[in-house]
Short mmCIF file of C-alpha atoms in Angstrom, two decimals:
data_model
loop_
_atom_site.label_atom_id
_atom_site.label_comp_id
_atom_site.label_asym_id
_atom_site.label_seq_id
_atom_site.Cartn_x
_atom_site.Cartn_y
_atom_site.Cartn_z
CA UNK A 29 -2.12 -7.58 21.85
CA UNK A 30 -4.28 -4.25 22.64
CA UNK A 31 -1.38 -1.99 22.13
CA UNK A 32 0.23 -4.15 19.38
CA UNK A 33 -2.77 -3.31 16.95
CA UNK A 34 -3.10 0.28 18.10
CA UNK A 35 0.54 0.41 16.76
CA UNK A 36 -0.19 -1.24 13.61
CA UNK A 37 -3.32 -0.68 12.63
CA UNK A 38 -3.36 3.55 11.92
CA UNK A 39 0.27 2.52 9.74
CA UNK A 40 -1.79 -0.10 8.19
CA UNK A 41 -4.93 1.80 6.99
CA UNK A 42 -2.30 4.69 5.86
CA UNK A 43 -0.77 2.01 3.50
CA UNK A 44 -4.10 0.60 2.14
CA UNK A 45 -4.84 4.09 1.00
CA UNK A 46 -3.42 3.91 -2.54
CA UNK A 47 -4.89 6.09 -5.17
CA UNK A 48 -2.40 3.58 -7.58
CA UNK A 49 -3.28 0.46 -7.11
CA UNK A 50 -6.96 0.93 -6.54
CA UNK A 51 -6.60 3.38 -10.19
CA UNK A 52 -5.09 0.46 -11.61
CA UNK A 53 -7.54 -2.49 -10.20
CA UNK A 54 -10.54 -0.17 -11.67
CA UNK A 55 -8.83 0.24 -14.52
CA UNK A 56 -8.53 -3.47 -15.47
CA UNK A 57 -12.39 -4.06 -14.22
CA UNK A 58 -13.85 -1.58 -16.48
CA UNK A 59 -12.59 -4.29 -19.47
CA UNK A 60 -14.70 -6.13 -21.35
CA UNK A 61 -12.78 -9.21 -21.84
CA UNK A 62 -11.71 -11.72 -18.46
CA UNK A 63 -11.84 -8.94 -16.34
CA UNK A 64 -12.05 -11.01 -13.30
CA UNK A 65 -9.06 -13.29 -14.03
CA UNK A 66 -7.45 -10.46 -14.76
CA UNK A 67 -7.79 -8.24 -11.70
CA UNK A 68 -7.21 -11.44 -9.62
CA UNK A 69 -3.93 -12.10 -11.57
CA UNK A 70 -3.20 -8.15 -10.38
CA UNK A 71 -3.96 -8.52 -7.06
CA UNK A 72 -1.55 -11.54 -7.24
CA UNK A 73 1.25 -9.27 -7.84
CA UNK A 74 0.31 -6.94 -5.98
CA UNK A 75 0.47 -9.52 -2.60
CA UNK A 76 3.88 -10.95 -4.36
CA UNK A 77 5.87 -8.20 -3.99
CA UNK A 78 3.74 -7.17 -0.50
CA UNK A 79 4.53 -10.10 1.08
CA UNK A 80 8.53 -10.30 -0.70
CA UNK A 81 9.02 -6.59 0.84
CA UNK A 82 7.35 -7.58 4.41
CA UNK A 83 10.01 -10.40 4.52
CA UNK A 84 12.37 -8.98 3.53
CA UNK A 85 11.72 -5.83 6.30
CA UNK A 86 11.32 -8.74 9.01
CA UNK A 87 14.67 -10.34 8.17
CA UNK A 88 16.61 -6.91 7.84
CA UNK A 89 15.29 -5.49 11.65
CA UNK A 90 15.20 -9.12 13.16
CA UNK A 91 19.48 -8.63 12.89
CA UNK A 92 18.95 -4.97 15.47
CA UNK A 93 16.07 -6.28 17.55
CA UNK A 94 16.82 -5.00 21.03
CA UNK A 95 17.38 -7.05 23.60
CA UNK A 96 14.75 -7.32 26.54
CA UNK A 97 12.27 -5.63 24.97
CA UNK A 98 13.64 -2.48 25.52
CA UNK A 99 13.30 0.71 23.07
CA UNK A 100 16.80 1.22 20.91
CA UNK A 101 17.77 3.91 18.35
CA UNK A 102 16.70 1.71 15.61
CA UNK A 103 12.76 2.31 16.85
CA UNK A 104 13.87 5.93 16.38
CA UNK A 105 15.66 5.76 13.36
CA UNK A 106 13.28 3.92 11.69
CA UNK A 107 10.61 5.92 12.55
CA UNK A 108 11.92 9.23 11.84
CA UNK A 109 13.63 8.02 8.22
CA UNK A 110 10.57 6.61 7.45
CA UNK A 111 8.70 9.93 8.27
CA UNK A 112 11.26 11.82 6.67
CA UNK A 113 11.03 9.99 3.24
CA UNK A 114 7.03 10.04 2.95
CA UNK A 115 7.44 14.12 4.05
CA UNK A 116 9.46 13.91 0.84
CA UNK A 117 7.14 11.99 -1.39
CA UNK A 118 4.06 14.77 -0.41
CA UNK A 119 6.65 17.50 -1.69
CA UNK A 120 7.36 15.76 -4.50
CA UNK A 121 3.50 14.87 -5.13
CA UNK A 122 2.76 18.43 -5.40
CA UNK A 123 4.92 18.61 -8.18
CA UNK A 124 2.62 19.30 -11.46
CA UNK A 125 5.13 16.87 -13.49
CA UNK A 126 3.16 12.99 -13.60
CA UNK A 127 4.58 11.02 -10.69
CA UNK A 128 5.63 7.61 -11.23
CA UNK A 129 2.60 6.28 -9.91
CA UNK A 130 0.65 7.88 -12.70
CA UNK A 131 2.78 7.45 -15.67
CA UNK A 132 2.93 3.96 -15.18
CA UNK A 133 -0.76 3.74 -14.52
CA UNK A 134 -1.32 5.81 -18.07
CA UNK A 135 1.03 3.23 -19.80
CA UNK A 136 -1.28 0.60 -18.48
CA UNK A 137 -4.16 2.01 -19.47
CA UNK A 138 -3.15 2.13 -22.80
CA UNK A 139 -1.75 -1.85 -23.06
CA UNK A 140 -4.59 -3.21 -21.04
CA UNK A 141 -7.10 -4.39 -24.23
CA UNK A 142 -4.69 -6.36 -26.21
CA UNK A 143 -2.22 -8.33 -23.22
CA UNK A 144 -2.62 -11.50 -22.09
CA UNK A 145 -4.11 -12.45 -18.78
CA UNK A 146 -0.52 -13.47 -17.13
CA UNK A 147 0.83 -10.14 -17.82
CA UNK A 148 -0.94 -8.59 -14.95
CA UNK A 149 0.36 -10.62 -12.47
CA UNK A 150 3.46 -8.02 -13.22
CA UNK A 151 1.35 -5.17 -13.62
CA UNK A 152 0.32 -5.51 -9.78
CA UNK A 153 3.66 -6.67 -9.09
CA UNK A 154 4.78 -3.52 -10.47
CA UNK A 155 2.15 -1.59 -8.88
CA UNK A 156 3.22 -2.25 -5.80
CA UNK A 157 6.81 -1.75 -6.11
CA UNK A 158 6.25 2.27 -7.25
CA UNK A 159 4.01 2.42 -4.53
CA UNK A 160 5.99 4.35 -2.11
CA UNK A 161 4.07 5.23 0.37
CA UNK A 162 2.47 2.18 1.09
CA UNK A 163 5.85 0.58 1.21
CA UNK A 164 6.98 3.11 3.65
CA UNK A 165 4.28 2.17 6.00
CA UNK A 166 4.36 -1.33 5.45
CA UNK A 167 8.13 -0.81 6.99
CA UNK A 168 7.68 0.72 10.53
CA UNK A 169 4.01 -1.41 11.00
CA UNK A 170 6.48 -4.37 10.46
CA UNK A 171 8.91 -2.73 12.93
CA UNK A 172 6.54 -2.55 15.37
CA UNK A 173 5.50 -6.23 15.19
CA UNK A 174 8.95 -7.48 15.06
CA UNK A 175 10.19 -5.60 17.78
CA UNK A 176 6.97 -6.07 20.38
CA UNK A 177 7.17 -8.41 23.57
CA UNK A 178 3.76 -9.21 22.48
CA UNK A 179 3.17 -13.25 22.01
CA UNK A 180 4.25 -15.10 18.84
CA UNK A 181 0.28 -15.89 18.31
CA UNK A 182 -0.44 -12.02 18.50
CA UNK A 183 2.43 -10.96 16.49
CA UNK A 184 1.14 -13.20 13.61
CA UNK A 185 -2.47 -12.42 13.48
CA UNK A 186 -0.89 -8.64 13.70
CA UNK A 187 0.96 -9.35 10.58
CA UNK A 188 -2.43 -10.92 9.28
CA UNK A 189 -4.24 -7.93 9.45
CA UNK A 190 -1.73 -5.48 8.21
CA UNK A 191 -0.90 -7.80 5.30
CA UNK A 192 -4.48 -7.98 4.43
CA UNK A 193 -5.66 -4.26 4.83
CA UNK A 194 -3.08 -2.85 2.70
CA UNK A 195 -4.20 -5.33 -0.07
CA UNK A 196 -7.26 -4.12 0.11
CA UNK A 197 -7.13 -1.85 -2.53
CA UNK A 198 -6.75 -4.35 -4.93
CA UNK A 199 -8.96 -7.08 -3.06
CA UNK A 200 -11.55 -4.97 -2.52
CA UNK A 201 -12.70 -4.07 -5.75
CA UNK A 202 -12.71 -7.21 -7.55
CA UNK A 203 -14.38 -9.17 -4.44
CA UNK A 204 -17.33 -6.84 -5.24
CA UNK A 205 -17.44 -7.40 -8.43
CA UNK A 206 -16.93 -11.30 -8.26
CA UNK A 207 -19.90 -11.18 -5.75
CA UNK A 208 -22.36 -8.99 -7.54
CA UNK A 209 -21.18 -9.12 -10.86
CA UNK A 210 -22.90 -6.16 -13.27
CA UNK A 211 -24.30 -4.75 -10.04
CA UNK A 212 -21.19 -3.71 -9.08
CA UNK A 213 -20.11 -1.68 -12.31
CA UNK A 214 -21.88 1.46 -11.48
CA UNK A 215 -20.32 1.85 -8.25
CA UNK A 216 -17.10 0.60 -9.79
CA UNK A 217 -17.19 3.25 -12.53
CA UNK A 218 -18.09 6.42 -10.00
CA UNK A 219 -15.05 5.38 -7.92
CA UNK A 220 -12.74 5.05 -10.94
CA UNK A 221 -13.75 8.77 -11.73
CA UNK A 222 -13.50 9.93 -8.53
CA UNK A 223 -9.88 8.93 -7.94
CA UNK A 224 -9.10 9.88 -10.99
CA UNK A 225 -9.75 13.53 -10.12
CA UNK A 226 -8.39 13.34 -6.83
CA UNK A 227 -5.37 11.06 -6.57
CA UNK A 228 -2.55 13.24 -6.22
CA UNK A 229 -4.96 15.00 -3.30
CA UNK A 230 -5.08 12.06 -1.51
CA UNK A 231 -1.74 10.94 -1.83
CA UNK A 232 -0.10 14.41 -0.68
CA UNK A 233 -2.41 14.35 2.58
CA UNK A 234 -1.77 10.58 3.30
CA UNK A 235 1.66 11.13 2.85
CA UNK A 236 1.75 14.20 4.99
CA UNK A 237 -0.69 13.44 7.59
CA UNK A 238 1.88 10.22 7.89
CA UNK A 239 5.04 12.04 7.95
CA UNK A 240 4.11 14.07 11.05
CA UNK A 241 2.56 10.99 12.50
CA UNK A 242 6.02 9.06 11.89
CA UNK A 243 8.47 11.70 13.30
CA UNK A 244 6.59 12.84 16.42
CA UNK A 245 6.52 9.15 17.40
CA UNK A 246 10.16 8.48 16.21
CA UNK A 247 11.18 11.79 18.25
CA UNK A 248 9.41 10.04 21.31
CA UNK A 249 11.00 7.01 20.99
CA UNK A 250 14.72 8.34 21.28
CA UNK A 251 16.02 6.37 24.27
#
């Protein structure tokens, strides 16, 4: 179980660090109008397509699990590729051109006021699903849980934790503000500025911090 979380948890804390869904939760909570229905309707996406994608990885590396519990070029290739790609995405993030990330958070923005509470159930949805870097986290943390000897009981509350950490982003916001209400918007409002300024910063090191992280452990794992 020990070395089951010290696999998963750095990958999982890498995820939850997502300048675009935590833009987009503060976003919706700096409304006036059913603010908290609709960043719990967001956050409902958002876990959607989390928990469609984490299914979806468990099903695809469940078909090349190696037998015995013995390492295979999949732990590699996974690894690596996933490195690889989020070495890509910090490139790309230093590009002075809007990523996707941000264009679709300034369309948002923009929309927010006048649509109905049920459209941000696909706003998060969305959210998530231009959220690369968390998604190519999400992958190898669910590679390592699907591919440990570790018990079925560990593997789940594994899963548990990663699935829950990476929401938190979108969880953690408007649990603070369901729980202290107006108290909260100060802080809210300070954070919403501050990752304003500094979201493509934090994205680019995330993303390369990761990408090293990903490859020197895929390299290691070559049988």
């Amino acid at each position: 179980m020990g070395s089951l979380l010290t696999a998963v948890l750095p990958l999982a804390l890498g995820a939850a660090v997502s300048p675009t869904l935590l833009a987009l939760q503060l976003i919706v909570l700096s409304g006036t109008a059913h603010r908290l229905a609709r960043a719990w309707a967001l956050a409902a996406g958002a876990a959607l397509v989390l928990a469609a994608f984490s299914l979806l990885c468990v099903t695809a590396l469940a078909r090349v699990r190696p037998s015995h519990g013995h390492k295979s070029a999949t732990d590699a290739v996974v690894l690596i590729a996933s490195g690889v790609l989020l070495g890509a995405l910090a490139v790309r993030s230093r590009i002075r051109t809007p990523t996707v990330g941000e264009r679709h958070t300034s369309r948002i923005s923009e929309r927010l006021t006048t649509a109905p509470t049920s459209w941000y159930v696909g706003v998060g949805a969305f959210g998530m699903v231009v959220n690369f870097s968390t998604l190519l986290l999400v992958l190898p943390a669910v590679h390592e849980i699907t591919h440990s000897a570790a018990a079925g009981s560990a593997k789940v509350t594994a899963f548990v934790l990663l699935y829950v950490i990476v929401l938190l982003p979108v969880l953690a916001p408007v649990v603070l503000a369901q729980m202290l209400g107006p108290r909260a918007d100060h802080a809210l409002d300070v954070t919403h500025r501050w990752v304003g300024r500094n979201a493509r910063t934090i994205g680019t090191v995330i993303e390369a911090v990761f990408a090293l992280y990903l490859v020197v452990k895929g390299v290691r794992a070559i049988p």
